[in-house]
XYZ file of C-alpha atoms in Angstrom:
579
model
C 16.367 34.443 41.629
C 17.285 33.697 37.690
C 19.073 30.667 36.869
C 21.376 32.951 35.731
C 22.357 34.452 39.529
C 22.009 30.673 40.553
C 24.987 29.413 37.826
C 27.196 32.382 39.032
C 26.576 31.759 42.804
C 27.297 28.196 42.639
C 30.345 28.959 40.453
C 31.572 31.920 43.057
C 31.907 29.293 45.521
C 34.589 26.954 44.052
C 33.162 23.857 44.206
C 35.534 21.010 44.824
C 33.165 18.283 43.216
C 31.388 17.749 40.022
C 27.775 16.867 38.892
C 25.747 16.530 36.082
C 22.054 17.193 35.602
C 18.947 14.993 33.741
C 15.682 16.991 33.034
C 13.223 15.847 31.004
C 9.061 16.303 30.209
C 6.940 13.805 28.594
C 5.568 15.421 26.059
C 5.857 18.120 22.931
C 3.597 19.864 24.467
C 5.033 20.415 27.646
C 8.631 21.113 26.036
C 7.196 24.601 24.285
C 3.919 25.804 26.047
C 3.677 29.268 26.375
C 5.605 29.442 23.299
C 8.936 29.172 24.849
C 11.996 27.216 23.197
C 11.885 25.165 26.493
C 8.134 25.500 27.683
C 7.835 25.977 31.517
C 8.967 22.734 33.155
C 12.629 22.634 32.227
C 13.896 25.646 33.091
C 12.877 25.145 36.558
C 14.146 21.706 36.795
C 17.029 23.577 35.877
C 17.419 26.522 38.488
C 16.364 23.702 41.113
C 19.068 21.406 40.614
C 21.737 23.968 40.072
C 20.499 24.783 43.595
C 20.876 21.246 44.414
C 24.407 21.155 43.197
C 25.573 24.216 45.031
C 24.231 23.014 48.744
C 26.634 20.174 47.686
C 29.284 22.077 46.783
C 29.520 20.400 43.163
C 29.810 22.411 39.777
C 27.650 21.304 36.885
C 29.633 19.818 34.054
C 27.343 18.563 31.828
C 23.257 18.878 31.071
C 21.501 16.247 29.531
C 17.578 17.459 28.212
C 14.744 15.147 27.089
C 12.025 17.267 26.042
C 9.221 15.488 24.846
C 10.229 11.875 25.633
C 8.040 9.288 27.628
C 9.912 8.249 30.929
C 8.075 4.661 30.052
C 11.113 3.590 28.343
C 14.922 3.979 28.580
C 15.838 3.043 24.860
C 13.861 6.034 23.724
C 15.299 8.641 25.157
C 18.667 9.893 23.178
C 19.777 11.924 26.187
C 19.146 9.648 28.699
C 21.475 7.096 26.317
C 24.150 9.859 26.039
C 24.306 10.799 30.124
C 24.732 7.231 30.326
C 28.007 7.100 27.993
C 28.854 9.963 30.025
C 29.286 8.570 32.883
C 31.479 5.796 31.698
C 34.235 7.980 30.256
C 34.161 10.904 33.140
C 34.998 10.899 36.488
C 31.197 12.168 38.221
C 30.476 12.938 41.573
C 26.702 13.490 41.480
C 23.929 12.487 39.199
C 20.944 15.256 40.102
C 17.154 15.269 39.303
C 14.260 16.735 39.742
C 12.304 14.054 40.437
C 12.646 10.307 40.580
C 10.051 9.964 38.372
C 11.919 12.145 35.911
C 14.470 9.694 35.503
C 12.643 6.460 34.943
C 8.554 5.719 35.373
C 9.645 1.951 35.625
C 10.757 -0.287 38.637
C 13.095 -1.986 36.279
C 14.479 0.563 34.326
C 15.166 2.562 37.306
C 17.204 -0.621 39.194
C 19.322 -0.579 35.687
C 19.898 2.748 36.004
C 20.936 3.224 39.299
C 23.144 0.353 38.734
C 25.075 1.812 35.894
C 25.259 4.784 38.470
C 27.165 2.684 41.135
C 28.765 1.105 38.584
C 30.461 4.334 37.698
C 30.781 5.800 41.074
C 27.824 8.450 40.625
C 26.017 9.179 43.434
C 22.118 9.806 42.570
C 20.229 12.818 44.265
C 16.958 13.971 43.878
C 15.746 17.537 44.928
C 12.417 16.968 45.848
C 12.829 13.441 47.743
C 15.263 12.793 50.568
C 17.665 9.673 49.181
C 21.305 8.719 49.946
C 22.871 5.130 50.918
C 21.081 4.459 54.440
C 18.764 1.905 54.401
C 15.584 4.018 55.011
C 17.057 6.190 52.198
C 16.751 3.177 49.582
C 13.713 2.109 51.233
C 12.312 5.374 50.290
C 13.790 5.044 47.002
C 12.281 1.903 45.889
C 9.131 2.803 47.548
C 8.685 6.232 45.373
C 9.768 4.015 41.887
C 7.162 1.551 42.409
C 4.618 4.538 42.741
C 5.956 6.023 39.962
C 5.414 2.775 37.555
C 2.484 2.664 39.121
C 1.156 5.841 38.265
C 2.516 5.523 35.300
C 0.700 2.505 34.428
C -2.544 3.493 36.029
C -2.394 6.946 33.925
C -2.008 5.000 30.691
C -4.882 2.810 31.229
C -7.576 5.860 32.115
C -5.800 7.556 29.022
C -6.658 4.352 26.929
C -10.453 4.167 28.418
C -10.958 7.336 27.946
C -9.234 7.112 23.901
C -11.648 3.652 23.280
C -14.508 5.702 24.448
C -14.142 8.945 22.313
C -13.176 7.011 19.071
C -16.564 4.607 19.986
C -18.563 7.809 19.371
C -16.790 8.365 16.332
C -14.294 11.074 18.099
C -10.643 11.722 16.395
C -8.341 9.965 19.083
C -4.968 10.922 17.507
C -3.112 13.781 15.716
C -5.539 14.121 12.500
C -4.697 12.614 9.051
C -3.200 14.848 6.199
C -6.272 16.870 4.644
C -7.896 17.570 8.701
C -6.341 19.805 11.422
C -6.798 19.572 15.234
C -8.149 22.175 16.610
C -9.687 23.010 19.702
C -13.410 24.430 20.174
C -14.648 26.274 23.191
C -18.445 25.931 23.363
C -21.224 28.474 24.782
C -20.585 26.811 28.559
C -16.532 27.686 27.703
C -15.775 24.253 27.581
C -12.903 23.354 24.924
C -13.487 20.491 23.300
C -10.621 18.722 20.905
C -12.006 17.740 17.416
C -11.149 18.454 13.775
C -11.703 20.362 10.536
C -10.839 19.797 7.418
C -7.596 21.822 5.873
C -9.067 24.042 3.175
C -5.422 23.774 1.880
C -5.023 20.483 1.316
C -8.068 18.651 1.478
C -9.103 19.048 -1.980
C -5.781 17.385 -3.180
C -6.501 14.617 -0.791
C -9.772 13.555 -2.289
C -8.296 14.371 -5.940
C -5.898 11.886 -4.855
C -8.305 9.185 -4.104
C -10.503 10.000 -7.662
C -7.159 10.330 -9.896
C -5.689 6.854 -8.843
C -9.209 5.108 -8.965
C -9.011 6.447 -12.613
C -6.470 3.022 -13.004
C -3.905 4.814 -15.201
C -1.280 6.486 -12.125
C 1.480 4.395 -10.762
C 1.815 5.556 -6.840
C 5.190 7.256 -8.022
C 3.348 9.392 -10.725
C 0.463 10.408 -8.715
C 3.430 11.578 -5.508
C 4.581 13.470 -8.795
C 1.194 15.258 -9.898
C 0.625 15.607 -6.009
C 4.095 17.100 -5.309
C 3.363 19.908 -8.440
C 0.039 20.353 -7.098
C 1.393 21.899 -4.156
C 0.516 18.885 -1.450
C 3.328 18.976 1.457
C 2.943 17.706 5.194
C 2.429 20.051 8.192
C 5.443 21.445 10.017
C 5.934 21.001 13.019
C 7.793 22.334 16.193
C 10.818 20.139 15.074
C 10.784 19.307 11.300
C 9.313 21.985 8.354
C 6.224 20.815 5.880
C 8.041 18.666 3.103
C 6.876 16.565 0.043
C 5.203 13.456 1.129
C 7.245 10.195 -0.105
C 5.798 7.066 -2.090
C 5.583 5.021 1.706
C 3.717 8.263 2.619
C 1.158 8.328 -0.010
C 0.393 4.464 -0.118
C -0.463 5.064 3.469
C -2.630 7.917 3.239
C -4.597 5.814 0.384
C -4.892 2.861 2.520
C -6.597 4.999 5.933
C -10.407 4.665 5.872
C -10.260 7.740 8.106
C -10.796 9.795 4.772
C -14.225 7.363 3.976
C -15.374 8.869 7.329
C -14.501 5.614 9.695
C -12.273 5.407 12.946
C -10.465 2.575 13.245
C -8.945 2.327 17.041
C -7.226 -0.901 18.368
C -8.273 -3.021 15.463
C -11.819 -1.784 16.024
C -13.861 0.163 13.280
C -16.258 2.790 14.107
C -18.424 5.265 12.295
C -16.864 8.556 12.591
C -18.115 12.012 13.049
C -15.598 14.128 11.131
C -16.721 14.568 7.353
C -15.279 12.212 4.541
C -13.343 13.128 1.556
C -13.841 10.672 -0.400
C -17.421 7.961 -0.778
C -16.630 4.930 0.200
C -17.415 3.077 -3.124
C -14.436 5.082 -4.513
C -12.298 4.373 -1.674
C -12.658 0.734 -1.669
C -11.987 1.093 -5.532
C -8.024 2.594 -4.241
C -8.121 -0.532 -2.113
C -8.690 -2.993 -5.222
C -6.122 -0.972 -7.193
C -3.657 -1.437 -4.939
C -3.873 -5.000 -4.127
C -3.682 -5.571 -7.421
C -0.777 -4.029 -8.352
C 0.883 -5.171 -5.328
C 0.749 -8.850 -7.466
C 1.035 -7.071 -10.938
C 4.407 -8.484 -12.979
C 4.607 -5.202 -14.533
C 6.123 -1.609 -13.136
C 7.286 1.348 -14.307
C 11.250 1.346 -15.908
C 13.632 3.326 -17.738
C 13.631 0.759 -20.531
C 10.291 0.653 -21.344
C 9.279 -1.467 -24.105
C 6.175 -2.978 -25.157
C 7.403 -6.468 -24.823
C 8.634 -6.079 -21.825
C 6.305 -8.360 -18.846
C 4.226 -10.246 -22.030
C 6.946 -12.387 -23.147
C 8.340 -15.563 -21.668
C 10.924 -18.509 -22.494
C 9.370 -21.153 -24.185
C 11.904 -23.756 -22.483
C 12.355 -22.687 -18.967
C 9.086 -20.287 -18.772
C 11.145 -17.712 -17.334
C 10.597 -14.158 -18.199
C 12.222 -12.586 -21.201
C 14.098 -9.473 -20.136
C 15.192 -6.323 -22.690
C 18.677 -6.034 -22.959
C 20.922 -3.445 -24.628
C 24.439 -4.263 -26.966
C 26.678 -1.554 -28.541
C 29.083 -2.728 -31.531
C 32.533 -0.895 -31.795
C 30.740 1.783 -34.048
C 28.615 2.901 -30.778
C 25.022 1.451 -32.412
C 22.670 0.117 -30.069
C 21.106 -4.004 -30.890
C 18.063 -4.730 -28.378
C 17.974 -8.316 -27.530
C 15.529 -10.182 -25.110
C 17.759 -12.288 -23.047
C 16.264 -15.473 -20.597
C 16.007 -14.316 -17.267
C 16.060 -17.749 -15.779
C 19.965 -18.193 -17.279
C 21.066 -14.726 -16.629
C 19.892 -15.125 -13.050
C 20.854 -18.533 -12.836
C 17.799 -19.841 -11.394
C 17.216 -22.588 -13.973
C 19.394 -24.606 -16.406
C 18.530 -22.767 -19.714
C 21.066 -22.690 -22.232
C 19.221 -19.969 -24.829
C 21.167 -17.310 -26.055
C 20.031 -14.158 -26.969
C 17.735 -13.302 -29.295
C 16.988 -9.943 -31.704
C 14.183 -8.138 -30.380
C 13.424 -6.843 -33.601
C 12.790 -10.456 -34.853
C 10.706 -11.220 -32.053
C 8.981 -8.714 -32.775
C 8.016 -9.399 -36.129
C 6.938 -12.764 -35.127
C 4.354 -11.572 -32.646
C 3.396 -9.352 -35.418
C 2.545 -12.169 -38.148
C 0.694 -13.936 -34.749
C -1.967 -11.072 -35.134
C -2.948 -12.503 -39.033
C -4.241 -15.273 -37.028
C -6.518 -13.744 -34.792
C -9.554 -12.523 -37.663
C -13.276 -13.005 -37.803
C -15.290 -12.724 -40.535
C -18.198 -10.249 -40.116
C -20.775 -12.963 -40.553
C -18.666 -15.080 -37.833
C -18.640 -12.193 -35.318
C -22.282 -11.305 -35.495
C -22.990 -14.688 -34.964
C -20.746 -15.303 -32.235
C -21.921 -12.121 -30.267
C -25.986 -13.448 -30.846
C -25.142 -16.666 -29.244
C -23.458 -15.248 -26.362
C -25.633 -12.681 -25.423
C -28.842 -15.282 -26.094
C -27.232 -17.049 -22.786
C -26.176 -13.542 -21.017
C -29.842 -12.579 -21.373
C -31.039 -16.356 -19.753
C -28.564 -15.792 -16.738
C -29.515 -12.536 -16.130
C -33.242 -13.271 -15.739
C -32.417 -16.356 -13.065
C -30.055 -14.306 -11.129
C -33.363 -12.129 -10.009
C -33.801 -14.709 -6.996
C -30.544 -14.293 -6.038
C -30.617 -10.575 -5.828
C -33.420 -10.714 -3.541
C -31.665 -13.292 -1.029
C -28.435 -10.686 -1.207
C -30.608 -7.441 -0.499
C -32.329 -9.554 2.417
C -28.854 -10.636 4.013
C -27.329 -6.861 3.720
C -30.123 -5.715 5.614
C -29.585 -8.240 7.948
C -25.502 -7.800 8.244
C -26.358 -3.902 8.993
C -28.865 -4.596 12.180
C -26.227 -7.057 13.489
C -23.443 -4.366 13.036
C -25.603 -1.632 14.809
C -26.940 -4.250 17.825
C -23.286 -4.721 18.041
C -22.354 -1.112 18.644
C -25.607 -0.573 20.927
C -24.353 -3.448 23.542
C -20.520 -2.094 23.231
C -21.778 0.969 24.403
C -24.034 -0.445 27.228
C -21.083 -2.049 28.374
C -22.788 -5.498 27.169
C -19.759 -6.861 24.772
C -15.752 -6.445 25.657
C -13.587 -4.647 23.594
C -12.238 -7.564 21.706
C -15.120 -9.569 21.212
C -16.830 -6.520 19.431
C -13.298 -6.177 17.424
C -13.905 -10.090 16.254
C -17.663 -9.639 15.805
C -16.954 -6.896 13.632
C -14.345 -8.272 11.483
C -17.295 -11.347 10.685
C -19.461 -9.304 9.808
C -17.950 -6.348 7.885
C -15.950 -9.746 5.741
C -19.709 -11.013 5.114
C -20.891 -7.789 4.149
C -18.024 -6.607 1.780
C -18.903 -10.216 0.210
C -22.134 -9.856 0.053
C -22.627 -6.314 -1.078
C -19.812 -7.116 -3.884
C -21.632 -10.307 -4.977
C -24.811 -7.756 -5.236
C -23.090 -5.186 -7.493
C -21.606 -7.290 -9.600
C -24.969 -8.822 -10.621
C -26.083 -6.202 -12.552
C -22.639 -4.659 -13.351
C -20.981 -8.104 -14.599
C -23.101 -8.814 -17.430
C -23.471 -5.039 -18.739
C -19.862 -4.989 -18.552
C -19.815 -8.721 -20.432
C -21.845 -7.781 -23.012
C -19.534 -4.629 -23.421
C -16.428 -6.607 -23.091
C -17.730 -9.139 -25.712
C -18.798 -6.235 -28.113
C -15.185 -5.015 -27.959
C -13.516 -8.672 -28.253
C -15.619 -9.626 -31.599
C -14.548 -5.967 -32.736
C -10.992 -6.198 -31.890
C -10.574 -9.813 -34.310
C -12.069 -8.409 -36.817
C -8.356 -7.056 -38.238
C -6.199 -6.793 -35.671
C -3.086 -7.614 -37.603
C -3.738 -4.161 -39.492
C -4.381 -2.162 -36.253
C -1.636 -3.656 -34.249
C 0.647 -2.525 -37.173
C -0.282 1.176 -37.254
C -0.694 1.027 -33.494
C 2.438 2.869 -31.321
C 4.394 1.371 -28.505
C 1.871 2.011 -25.778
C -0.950 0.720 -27.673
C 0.752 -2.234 -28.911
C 1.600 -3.146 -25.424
C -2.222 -2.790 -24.290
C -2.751 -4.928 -27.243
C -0.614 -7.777 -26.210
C -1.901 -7.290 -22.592
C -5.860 -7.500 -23.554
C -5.295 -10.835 -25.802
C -2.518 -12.494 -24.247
C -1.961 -14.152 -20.746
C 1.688 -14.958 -21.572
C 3.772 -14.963 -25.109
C 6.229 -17.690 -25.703
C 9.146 -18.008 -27.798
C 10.323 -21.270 -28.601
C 13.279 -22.118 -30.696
C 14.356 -25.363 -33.076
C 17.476 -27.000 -31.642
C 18.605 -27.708 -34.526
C 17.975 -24.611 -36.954
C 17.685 -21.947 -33.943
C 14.447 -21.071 -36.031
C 11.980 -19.395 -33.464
C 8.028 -19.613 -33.283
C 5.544 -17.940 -30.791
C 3.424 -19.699 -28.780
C 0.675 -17.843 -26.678
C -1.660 -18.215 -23.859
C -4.717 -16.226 -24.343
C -6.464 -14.136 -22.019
C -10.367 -14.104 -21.239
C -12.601 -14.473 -23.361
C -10.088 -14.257 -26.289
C -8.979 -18.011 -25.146
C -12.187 -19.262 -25.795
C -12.558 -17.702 -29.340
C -8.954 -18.120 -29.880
C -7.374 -20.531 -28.436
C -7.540 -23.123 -31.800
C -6.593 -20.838 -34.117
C -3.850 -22.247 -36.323
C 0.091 -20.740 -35.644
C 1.130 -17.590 -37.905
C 3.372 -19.483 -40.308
C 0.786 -21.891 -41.425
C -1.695 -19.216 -41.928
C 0.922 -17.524 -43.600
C 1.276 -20.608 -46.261
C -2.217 -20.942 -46.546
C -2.501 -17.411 -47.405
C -0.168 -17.992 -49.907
C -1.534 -21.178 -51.736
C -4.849 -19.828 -51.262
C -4.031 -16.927 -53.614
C -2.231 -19.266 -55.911
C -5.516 -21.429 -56.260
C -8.735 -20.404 -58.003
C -11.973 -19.346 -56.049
C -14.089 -22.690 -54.422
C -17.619 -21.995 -55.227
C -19.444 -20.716 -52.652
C -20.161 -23.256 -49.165
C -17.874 -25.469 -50.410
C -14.365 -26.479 -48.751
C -11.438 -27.561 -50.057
C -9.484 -30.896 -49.193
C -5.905 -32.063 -49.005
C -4.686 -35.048 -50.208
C -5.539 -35.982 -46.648
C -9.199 -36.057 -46.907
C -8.766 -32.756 -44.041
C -10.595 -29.459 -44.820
C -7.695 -26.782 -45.111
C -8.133 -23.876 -42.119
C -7.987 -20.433 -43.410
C -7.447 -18.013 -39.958
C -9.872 -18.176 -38.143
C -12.782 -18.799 -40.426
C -12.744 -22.549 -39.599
C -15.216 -24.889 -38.287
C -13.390 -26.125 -35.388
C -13.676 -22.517 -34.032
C -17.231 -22.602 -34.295
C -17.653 -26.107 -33.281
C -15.542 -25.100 -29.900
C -18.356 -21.956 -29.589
C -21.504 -24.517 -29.461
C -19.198 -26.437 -26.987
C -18.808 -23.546 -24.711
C -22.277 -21.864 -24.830
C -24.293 -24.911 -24.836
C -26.555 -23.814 -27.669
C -27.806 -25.523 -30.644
C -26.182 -25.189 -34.148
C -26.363 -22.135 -36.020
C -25.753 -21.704 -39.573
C -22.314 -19.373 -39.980
């Protein structure tokens, strides 16, 4: 019979009492095999019960349906919750289910249960176990709960046996990432075996992904941008269509080393058998890039100017913040305002100050930084005189680094061998792991850099010597953007002090590496500026010699001073050159 002909038999009768009904299955799959709304399972929980109801002479009121939700836990299930508020605020003869087990897989959660029952005056009743209020009845009762938990419990820990040993052979133990589909495989015996594939539709944005952000330039929010044009979405499901990923989405998906082939499982790592979409030198580059800019001062904002993150207060070191003022004629004033005072964090009393002056001041603080072409040349022989003596000691070292990688690796793999032998429990191999894969990211970093740090020095240092030859000229014709990657390469941190007493400002700076080393003594802007200015006032010296103040001092001009070069000798240890 339908559970159609059951509803309108049980209502034909004119039941005197009333009931309500709980079904539920434990998983997605269950709730729509077949390809039914409902699946299998629930629509005969459903005819049963109504049959239930009707040998008691009750009428069903109320349904309450968990498809899809584990019985392992009461807080979980929504309709569980509501049957539950139900209960409270109706007057309910019977409470029928299928099973006990449908209603709770725990001892304690079915004891609360049933007490909020007979708190309520519900009577529960199960059609497929015999239970009322005799003490045989609750015998039976608390005898077919415990072997529910205990089934229960004993299922999940085959299930999670059975998961450590698939992903230990480098199996997919969970729904795949975004860029792979499950699928299911029937071999030439007709078994079907579970795996994965990669999506032809989205993989090839996944791994563009991975090589656009390693680029540096992307925030997370402009890549989930390009992405979201490029067509990327998520995979609908049964309950909720594909959609643009979000910004949580997308740092996650960066962080998975599922996509640099690996299987991570319970805190354990394992070599995987699906194919990667991205090399793991690239991925690991992702992982740099966003530690880092997890720490960086500096993010993406409406107001975006050049100043903004690279200055600072020079009497509470707080951060200078952008700020925008109207007058009464609607024209717009840019200050930089002390973010220690506006936030109240410190005791700073300094008011605002015109970003446009500011500006100019960091602008006459690039006259400072200028080599002479004789000076850079020399500066750039020394230095690379030493790069070329460290280089040729470090060749020991390489050899001690290539030995302990190979080492590292046959521990890893004698590891894995004796995990599967059944030689090494799970979370010893998860701590022996960790060790070594720390020692070997360590080691294998310390390797690369070898060769890679001093090519990239003596490119760095080519670029440094060629930046001071004129920067005050470039940084003038430069735009916004490529002022603030100016102010970024040479300077840590830009401070703005101010007089007391005339409110006159000055810039003070911290430089970054190496510029602080060729830097760091060069004379402030508005005494180069007056040198400048008496120099041109003053007739030529002759050439090598120096002129002296009234002090017996030799004048500095820039950066073309001997305390510069004196500070060079210091730092690379070398004997004097002739400049």
């Amino acid at each position: 019979m339908s559970s159609d002909s059951a509803i309108l038999e049980a209502m034909s009768t004119a039941p005197s009492k009333t009931a309500i009904t709980y079904l539920r299955v434990s998983t997605a799959d269950q709730a729509t095999r077949g390809g039914r709304e409902e699946g299998f399972s629930i629509p005969a929980q459903r005819e049963a019960n109504i049959r239930k109801a009707a040998s008691l002479d009750a009428l069903v009121v109320e349904e309450f349906v968990d498809a899809g939700e584990s019985g392992t836990s009461v807080a979980k299930r929504p309709e569980l919750q509501r049957m539950l508020s139900y209960i409270r605020e109706h007057h309910v003869d019977y409470c029928i289910v299928h099973k006990l087990d449908r209603l709770a897989r725990s001892r304690a959660d079915d004891v609360s249960i049933h007490f909020a029952l007979k708190q309520a005056g519900v009577t529960l009743v199960s059609t497929s176990e015999n239970i009322d209020e005799t003490p045989s009845a609750m015998l039976m009762h608390g005898i077919m709960s415990s072997i529910a938990e205990f089934y229960s419990r004993n299922l999940a820990n085959e299930v999670t046996k059975g998961m450590v040993q698939k992903a230990s052979i480098g199996g997919t133990v969970s729904r795949a990432p975004l860029g792979y589909r499950n699928v299911h495989v029937t071999d030439e015996l007709g078994r079907v075996n579970r795996t994965v594939e990669i999506d032809t539709e989205r993989a090839h944005m996944i791994t563009w992904a991975f090589f656009r952000y390693s680029e540096g330039d992307p925030t997370l929010r402009t890549l989930l941008d390009e992405l979201t044009a490029r067509g990327l979405t998520t995979r609908a499901t049964p309950k909720w269509p594909s959609k643009p990923l979000t910004v949580t989405g997308l740092h996650k998906l960066l962080r998975n080393p599922y996509y640099k082939g690996e299987i991570r499982y319970r805190g354990v790592t394992y070599p995987g058998l699906h194919e990667p979409l991205v090399d793991p030198q690239t991925w690991q580059q992702v992982q740099d890039l966003l530690s880092a800019h997890n720490t960086a001062g500096t993010h993406q904002r409406t107001n975006n100017h050049y100043l903004r993150g690279s200055v600072f207060c020079g009497t509470c070191d707080s951060r200078l913040m952008i700020t925008t003022a109207r007058n009464r004629w609607g024209t717009s004033y840019l200050y930089l305002v002390c973010s220690g005072r506006t936030r109240r964090i410190t005791d700073c009393q300094r008011q605002a100050m015109s970003a446009e002056t500011i500006e100019e001041l960091i602008e006459g603080e690039y006259r400072t930084i200028a080599l002479s072409p004789a000076l850079r040349d020399s500066i750039e022989e020394l230095v690379l005189e030493d790069f070329d003596a460290l280089q040729a000691g470090s060749a020991t070292e390489r050899k001690q680094m290539e030995s302990q990688c190979i080492e590292l690796n046959a521990q890893r793999q004698k590891l894995l061998n004796a995990h599967y032998a059944g030689a090494i429990p799970l979370d010893l191999l998860k701590n022996e792991q960790d060790r070594i894969t720390g020692q070997l990211t360590r080691t294998t970093d310390q390797l690369a850099s070898l060769d890679a740090n001093f090519e990239q020095a003596r490119a760095v240092l080519a670029d440094t010597l060629d930046l001071t030859r004129d920067c005050h000229t470039a940084y003038l014709e430069a735009d916004n953007s490529t002022r603030r990657l100016f102010n970024q390469a040479f300077f840590a941190k830009i401070y703005i002090d101010e007089d007391d007493e005339t409110r006159e400002q000055t810039v003070r700076v911290d430089y970054n590496e190496p510029f602080d080393h060729l830097l760091s003594r060069l004379i402030p802007a508005r005494m180069h500026h007056e040198l400048e200015a008496k120099k041109t006032a003053r007739p030529a010296l002759p050439e090598g010699g120096s002129e002296v103040n009234t002090e017996g001092t030799a004048e500095v001009q820039g950066s073309h001073t001997d305390t510069l070069v004196g500070r060079l000798r210091n730092w690379c240890d070398l004997p004097e050159c002739q400049i």
